[in-house]
Each structure stands twice: as structure tokens, then as C-alpha cells.
mmCIF file of C-alpha atoms in Angstrom:
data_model
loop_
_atom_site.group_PDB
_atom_site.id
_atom_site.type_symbol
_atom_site.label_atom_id
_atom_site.label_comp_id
_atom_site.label_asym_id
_atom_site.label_seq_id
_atom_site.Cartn_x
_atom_site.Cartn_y
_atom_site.Cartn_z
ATOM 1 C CA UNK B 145 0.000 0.000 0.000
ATOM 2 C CA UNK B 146 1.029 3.505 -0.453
ATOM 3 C CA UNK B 147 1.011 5.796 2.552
ATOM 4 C CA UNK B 148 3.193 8.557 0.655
ATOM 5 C CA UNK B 149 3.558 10.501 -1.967
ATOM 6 C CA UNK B 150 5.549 13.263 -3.853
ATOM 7 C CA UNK B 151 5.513 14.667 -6.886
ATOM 8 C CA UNK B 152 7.987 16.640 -9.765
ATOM 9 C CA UNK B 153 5.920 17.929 -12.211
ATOM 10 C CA UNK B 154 8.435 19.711 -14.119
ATOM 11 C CA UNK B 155 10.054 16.712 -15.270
ATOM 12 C CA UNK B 156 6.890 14.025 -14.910
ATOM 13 C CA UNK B 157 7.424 11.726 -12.117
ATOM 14 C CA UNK B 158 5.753 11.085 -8.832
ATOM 15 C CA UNK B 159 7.524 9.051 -6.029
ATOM 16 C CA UNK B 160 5.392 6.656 -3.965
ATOM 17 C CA UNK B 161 6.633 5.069 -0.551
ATOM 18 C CA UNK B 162 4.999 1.768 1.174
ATOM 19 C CA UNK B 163 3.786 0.645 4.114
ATOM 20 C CA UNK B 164 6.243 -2.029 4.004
ATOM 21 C CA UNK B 165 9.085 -3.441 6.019
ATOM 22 C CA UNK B 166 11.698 -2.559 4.758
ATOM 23 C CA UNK B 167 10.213 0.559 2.763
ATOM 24 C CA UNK B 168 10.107 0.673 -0.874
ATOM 25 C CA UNK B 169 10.216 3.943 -2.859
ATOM 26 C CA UNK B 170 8.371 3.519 -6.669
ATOM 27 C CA UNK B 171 9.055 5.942 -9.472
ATOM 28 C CA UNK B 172 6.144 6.898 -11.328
ATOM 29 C CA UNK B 173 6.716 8.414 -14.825
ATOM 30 C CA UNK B 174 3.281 10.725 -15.162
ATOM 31 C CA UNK B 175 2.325 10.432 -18.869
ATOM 32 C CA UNK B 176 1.999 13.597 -21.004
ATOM 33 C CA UNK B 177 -1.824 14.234 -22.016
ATOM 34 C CA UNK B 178 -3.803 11.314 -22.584
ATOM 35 C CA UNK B 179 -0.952 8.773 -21.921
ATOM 36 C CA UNK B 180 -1.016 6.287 -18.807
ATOM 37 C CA UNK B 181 1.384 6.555 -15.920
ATOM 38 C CA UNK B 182 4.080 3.644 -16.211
ATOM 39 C CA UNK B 183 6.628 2.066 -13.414
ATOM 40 C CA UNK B 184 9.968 3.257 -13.743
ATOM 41 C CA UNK B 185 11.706 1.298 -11.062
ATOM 42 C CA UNK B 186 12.094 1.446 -7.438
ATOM 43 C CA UNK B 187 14.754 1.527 -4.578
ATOM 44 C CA UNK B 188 14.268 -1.037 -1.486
ATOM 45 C CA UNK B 189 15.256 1.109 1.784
ATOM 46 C CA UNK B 190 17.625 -0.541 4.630
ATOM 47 C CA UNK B 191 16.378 -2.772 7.140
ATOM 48 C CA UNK B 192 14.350 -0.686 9.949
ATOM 49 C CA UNK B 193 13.156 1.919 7.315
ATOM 50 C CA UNK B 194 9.956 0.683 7.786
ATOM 51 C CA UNK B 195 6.513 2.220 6.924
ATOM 52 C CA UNK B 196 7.088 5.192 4.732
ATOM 53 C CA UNK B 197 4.049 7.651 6.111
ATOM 54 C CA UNK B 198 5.649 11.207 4.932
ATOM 55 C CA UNK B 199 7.317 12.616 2.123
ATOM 56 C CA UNK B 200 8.960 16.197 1.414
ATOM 57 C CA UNK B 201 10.973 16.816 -2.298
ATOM 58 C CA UNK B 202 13.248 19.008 -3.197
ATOM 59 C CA UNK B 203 13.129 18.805 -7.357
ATOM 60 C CA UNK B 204 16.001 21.573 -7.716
ATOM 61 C CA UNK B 205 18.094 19.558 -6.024
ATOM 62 C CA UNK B 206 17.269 16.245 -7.415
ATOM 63 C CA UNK B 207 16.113 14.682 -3.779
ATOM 64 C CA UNK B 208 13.246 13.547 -1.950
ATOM 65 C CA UNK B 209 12.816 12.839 1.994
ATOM 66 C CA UNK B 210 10.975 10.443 3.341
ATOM 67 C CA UNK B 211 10.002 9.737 7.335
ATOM 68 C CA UNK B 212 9.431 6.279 8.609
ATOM 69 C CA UNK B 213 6.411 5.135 10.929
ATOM 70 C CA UNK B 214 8.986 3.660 13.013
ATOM 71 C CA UNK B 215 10.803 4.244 17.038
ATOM 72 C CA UNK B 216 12.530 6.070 16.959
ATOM 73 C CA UNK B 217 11.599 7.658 13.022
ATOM 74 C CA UNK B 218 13.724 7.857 10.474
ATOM 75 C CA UNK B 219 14.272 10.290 7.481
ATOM 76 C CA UNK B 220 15.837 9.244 4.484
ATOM 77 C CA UNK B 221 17.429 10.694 1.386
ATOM 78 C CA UNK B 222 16.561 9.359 -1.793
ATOM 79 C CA UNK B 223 18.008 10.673 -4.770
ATOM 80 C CA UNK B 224 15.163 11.007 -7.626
ATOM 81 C CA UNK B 225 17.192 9.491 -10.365
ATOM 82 C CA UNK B 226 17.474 11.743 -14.103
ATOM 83 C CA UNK B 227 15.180 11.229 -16.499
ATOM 84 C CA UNK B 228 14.111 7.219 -16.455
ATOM 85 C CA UNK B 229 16.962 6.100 -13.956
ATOM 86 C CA UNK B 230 15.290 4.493 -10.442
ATOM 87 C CA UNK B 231 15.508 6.062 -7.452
ATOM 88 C CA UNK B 232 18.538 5.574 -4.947
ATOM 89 C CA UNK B 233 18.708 6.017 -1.494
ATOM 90 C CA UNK B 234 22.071 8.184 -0.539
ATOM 91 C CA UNK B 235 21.645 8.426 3.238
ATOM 92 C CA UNK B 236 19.314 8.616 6.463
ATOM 93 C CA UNK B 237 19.227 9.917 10.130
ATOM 94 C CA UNK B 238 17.692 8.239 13.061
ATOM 95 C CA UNK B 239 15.579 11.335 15.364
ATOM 96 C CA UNK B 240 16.055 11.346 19.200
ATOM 97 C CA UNK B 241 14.017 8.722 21.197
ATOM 98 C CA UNK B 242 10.542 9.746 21.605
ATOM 99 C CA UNK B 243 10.521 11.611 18.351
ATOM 100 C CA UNK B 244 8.282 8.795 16.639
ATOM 101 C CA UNK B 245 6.029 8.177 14.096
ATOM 102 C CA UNK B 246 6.810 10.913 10.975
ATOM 103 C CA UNK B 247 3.268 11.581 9.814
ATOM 104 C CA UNK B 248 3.894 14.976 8.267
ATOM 105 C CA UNK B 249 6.559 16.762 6.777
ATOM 106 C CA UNK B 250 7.096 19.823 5.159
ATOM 107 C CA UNK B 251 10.729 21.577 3.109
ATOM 108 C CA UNK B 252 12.007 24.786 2.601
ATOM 109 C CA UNK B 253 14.605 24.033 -0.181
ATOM 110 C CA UNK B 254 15.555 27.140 -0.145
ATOM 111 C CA UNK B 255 16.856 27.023 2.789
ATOM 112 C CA UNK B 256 17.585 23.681 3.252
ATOM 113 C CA UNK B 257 15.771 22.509 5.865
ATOM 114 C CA UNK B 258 12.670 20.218 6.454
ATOM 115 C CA UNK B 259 10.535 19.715 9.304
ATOM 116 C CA UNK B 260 8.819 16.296 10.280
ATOM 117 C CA UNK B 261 5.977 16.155 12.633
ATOM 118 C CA UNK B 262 5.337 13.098 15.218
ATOM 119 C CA UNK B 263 2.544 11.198 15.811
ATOM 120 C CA UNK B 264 3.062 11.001 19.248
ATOM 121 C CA UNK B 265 0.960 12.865 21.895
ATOM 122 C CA UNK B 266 2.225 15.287 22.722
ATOM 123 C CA UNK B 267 3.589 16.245 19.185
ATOM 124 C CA UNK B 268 6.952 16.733 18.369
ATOM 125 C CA UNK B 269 8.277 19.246 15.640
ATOM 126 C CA UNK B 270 11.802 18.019 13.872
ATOM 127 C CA UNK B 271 13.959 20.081 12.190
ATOM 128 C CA UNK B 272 16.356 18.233 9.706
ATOM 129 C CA UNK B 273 19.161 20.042 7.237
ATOM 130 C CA UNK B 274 18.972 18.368 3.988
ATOM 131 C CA UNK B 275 22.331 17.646 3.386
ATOM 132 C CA UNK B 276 24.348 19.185 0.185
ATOM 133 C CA UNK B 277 24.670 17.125 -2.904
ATOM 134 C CA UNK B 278 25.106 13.248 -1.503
ATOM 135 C CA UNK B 279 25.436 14.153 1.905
ATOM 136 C CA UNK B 280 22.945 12.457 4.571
ATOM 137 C CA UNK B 281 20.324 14.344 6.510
ATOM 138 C CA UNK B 282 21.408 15.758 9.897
ATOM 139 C CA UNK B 283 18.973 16.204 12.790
ATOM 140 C CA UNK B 284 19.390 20.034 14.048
ATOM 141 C CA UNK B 285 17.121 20.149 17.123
ATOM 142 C CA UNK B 286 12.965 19.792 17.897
ATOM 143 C CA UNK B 287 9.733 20.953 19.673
ATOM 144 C CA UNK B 288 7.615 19.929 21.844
ATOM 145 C CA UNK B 289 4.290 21.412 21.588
ATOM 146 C CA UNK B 290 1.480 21.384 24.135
ATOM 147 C CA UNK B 291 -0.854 18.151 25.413
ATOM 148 C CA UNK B 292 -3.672 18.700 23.015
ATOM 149 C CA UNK B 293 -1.521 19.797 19.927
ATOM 150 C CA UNK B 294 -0.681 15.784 19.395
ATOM 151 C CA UNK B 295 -0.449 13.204 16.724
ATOM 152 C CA UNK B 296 0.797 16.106 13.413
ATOM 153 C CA UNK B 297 -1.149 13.913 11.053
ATOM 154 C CA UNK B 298 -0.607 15.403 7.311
ATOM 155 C CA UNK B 299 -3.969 14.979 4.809
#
């Protein structure tokens, strides 16, 4: 099943990650007009990058971020591949125990940073710098929000 989902519509490809263990991320090429969406490939994650719920891309950069369902979670760097090459995963960082469950994200590629939310009550806001070129995310610090602001689910 997929749980998440990005997209880079300038180039016509959509990434989809599983609810699987390990994860799997699936290249999608979009189809132009009337055409049908075909497989492209797909990159199996490493063992304990489980449960892909979230998903943040950065298309100027080439690289898309994607946080486990997993305790402590997990954010991994996949690079999107050019043109019909698969996906490749380049690194990942494990968060701080506690800081479980990714079920949101959101990037700033600008500035190259992302943020994952937690499903966990109460929630927990991660910040996480990208990493330049092939370089792994790095976990740069968190809050904690109040007891009712909980489980950062993203729709």
C-alpha cells in the first residue's frame, strides 16, 4: 500500500513510498496528455526503514525525503534518479528517542531545511538540514508542543 507521496511535475514523475518493512520507494513516470502513468523502477530502503508515512521533495536539487512510521523515526534521502533512472537512497538519520512516528513533513529548499511532525501525543516538531549534494540528513534540534496539539497527522 502507499502511505506517501511526492511529486515533480516539471520533469513528470511522482515518487510513492509503502507501508512495508523494509520501505520501498516507486518511481512513477506521469504520462503527457492522454498517456497512462508507467513504473519506472524502485529503490528497497535498509532494514528498519519501515513504513514510509511522509514525504517532502526538493526537485532543484534532485532529492526527496521520506520519514518512517517507526521508534525512533527515520528520514531518508533518496536521490530522484534523471530522467528514467530508479531512485537511490544516498543516506538517512535516526531522530532522538521519543521523536516517533513521521506523519507529516514539510521543506524549505531554499533554505535547506525540512521539518517532520510526530505522531506522538504530545507532538513533536523536527527540524532536519537536507544535506548538500550526496550528503545524509542531519537532525538540528525539535519541539515539543502542548498536550492537546498531538499526533501532526498530514492529509
Amino acid at each position: 500500500m502507499f502511505t506517501s507521496a511526492v511529486i515533480d511535475p516539471a520533469e513528470g514523475y511522482a515518487y510513492f513510498g509503502t507501508d512495508t518493512s523494509p520501505g520501498i520507494v516507486v518511481k512513477v513516470a506521469l504520462g503527457a496528455g492522454n498517456n497512462l502513468p508507467t513504473r519506472v523502477g524502485m529503490i528497497i530502503l535498509d532494514t528498519g526503514e519501515d513504513s514510509l508515512v511522509s514525504a517532502a521533495i526538493d526537485t532543484s536539487a534532485g532529492y526527496a525525503y521520506f520519514g518512517t512510521d517507526t521508534s525512533p523515526g527515520i528520514v531518508v534521502k533518496v536521490a530522484l534518479g534523471s530522467g528514467s533512472n530508479p531512485p537511490t537512497r544516498v543516506g538517512a538519520v535516526t531522530l532522538n528517542a521519543g521523536e516517533n512516528s513521521l506523519y507529516s513533513a514539510v521543506i524549505d529548499s531554499g533554505a535547506d531545511y525540512a521539518w517532520f511532525g510526530t505522531g506522538t501525543d504530545p507532538g513533536i516538531v523536527v527540524k532536519i538540514a537536507l544535506g548538500a549534494g550526496n550528503n545524509p540528513p542531519t537532525r538540528i534540534g525539535a519541539v515539543t508542543l502542548d498536550s492537546a496539539e498531538n499526533s501532526l497527522f498530514q492529509q
